[in-house]
Coordinates of C-alpha atoms and ligand atoms in Angstrom, one line a residue:
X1 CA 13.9 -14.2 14.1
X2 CA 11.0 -12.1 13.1
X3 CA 11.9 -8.3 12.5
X4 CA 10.4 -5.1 13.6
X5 CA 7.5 -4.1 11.0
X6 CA 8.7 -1.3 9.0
X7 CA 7.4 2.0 10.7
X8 CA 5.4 3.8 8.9
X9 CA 5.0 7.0 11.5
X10 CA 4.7 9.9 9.8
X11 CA 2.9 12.8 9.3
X12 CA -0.5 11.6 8.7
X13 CA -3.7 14.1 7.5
X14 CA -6.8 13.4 5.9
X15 CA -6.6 12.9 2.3
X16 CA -9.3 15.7 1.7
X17 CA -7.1 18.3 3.2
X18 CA -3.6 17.4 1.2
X19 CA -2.3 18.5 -2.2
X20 CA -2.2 15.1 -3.9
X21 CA 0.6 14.3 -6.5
X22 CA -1.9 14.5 -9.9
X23 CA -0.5 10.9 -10.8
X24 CA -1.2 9.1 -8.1
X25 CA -4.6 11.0 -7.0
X26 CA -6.7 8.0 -8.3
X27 CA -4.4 5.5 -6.5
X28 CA -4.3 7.4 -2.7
X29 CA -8.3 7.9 -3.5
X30 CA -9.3 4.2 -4.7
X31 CA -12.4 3.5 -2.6
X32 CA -12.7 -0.3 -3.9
X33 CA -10.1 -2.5 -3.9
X34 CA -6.4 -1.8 -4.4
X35 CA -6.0 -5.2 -5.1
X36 CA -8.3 -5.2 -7.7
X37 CA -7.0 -2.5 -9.9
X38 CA -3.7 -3.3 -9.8
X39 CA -5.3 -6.8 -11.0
X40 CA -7.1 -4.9 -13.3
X41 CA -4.2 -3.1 -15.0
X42 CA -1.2 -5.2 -15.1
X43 CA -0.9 -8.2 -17.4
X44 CA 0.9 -10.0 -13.9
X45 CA 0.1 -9.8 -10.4
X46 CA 2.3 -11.0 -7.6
X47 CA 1.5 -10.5 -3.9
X48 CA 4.6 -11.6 -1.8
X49 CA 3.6 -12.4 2.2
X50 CA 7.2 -10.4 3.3
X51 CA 6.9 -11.3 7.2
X52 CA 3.0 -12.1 8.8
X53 CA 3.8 -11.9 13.1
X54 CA 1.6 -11.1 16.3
X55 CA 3.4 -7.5 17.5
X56 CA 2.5 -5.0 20.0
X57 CA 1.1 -2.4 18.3
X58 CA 2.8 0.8 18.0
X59 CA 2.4 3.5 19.9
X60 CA 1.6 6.1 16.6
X61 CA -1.2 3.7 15.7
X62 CA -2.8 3.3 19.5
X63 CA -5.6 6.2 18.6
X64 CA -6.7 3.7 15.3
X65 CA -7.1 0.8 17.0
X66 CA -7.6 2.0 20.7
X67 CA -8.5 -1.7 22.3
X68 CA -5.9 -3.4 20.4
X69 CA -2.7 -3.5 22.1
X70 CA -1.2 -6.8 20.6
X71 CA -2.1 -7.4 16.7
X72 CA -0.6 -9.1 13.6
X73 CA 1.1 -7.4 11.5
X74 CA 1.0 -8.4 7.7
X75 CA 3.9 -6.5 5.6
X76 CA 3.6 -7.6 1.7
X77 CA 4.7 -6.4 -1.2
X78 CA 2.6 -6.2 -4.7
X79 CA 4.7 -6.3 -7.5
X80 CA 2.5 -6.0 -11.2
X81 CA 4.7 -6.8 -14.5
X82 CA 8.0 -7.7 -12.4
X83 CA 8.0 -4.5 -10.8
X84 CA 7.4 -3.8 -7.4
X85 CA 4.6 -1.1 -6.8
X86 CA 2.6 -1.4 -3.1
X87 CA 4.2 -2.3 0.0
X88 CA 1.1 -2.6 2.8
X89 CA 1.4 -3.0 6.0
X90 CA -1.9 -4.2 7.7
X91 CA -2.5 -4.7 11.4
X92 CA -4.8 -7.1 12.3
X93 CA -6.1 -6.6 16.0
X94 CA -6.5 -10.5 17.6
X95 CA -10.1 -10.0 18.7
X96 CA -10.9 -9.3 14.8
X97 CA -8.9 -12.5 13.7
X98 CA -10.9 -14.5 16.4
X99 CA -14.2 -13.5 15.0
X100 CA -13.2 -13.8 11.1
X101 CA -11.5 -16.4 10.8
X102 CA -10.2 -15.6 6.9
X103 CA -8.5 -13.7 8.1
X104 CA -6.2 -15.6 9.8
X105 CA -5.8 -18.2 7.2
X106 CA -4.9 -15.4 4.1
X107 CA -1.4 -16.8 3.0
X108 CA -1.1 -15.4 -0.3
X109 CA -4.3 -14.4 -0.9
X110 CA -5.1 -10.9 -0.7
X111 CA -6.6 -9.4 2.1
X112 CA -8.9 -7.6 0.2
X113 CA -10.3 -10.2 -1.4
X114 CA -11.6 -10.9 2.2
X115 CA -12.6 -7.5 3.2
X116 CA -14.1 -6.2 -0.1
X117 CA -16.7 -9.6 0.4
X118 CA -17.5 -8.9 4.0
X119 CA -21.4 -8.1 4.1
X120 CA -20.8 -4.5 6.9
X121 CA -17.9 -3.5 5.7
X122 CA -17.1 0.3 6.8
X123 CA -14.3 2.5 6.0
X124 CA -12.9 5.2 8.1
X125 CA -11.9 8.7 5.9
X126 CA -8.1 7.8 4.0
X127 CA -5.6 9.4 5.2
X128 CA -2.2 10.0 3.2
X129 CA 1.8 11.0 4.1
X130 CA 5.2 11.0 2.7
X131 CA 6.7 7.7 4.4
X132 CA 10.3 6.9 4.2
X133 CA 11.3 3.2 3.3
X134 CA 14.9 1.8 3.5
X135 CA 16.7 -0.7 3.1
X136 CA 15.7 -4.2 3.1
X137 CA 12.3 -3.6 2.4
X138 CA 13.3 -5.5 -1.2
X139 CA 16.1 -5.6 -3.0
X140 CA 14.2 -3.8 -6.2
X141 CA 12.8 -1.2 -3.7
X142 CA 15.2 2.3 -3.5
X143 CA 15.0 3.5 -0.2
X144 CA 13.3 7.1 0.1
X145 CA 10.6 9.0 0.4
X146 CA 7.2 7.3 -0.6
X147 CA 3.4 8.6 -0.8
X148 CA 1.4 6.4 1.5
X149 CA -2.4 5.7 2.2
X150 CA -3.6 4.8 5.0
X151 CA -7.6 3.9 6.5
X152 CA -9.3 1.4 9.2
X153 CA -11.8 -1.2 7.8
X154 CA -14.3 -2.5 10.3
X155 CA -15.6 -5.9 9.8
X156 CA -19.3 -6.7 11.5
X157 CA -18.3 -4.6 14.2
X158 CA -14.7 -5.4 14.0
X159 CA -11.8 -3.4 12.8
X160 CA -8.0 -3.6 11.0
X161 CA -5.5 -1.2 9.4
X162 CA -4.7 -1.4 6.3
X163 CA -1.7 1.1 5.3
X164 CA -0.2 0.7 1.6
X165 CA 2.8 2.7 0.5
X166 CA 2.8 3.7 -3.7
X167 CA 6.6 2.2 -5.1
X168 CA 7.6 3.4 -8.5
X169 CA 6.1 0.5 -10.3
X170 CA 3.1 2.1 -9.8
X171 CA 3.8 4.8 -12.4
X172 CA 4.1 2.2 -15.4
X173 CA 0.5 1.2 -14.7
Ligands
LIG201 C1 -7.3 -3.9 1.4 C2 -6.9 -4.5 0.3 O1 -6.0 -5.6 0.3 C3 -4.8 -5.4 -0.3 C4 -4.0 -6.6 0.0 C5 -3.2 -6.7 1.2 C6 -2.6 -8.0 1.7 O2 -2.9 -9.0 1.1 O3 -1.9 -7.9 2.7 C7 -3.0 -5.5 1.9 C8 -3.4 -4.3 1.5 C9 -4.2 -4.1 0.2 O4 -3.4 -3.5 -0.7 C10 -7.4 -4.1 -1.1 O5 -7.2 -4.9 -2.0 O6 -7.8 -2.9 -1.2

């Protein structure tokens, strides 16, 4: 039986107006792919597909994705070296999986290896918070209090959430 998403409700502000934690400014900021760097920096990359289900979407998240009341969720969890450093969450309206189709067929593969090749891709403004995770997110993954990003893609007219929350691994990169 599929499981409620993690929340991630929080208190969300615009990345320009927060005091960001000096060592992960470059990681809440990363205008290309997340994906990528992490690639980029660790000698192994895992992405794990954690649970991938249609849900309504949450109420928090209504004023992102106004016309998208039912969406999939995609919860993974990037690990680099063994060690567990992004847990994303990305909601995935069913309108913009009907029109890209990649989208629907990820598995493994990382989302923004799809969205980073999209020919209009647009970005809305990051946003950041302090997110609490607990228990089971992962059995390497302390529960507590977490810096999280947060920003809507739109796709040829199309949009999805992608929110990722920093874990501790990210500090050994
Ligand atoms: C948007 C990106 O895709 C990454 C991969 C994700 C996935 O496969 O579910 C989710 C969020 C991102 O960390 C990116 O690489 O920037």
């Amino acid at each position: 039986m599929a499981k409620p998403a993690i929340s991630l409700a929080a208190d969300w502000q615009l990345a320009s107006a927060v005091a960001l934690p000096p060592l992960l400014q470059a990681w809440l900021l990363e205008p290309a792919s997340l994906t990528a760097r992490l690639k980029h920096r660790a000698r192994d990359f895992q992405l794990q597909v954690l649970q991938q289900q249609q849900q309504a979407l949450p109420a928090f998240l209504l004023p992102l994705l106004p016309d998208s009341q039912v969406a999939q969720c995609r919860e993974v969890l990037m690990s680099c070296n063994q060690l567990p450093c992004v847990y994303a969450q990305s909601w995935l309206p069913l309108k913009t999986l009907a029109a890209l189709r990649p989208l629907a067929e990820l598995g493994e593969q990382p989302l923004g290896e799809v969205i980073f090749q999209q020919q209009h891709v647009r970005r809305s403004a990051v946003e950041v918070a302090r997110v609490q995770l607990h228990q089971p997110l992962a059995a390497a993954v302390a529960s507590g209090e977490y810096w999280a990003r947060r920003s809507v893609f739109t796709l040829a007219g199309h949009p999805l959430l992608v929110a990722e929350v920093f874990l501790d691994g990210i500090l050994t990169l």
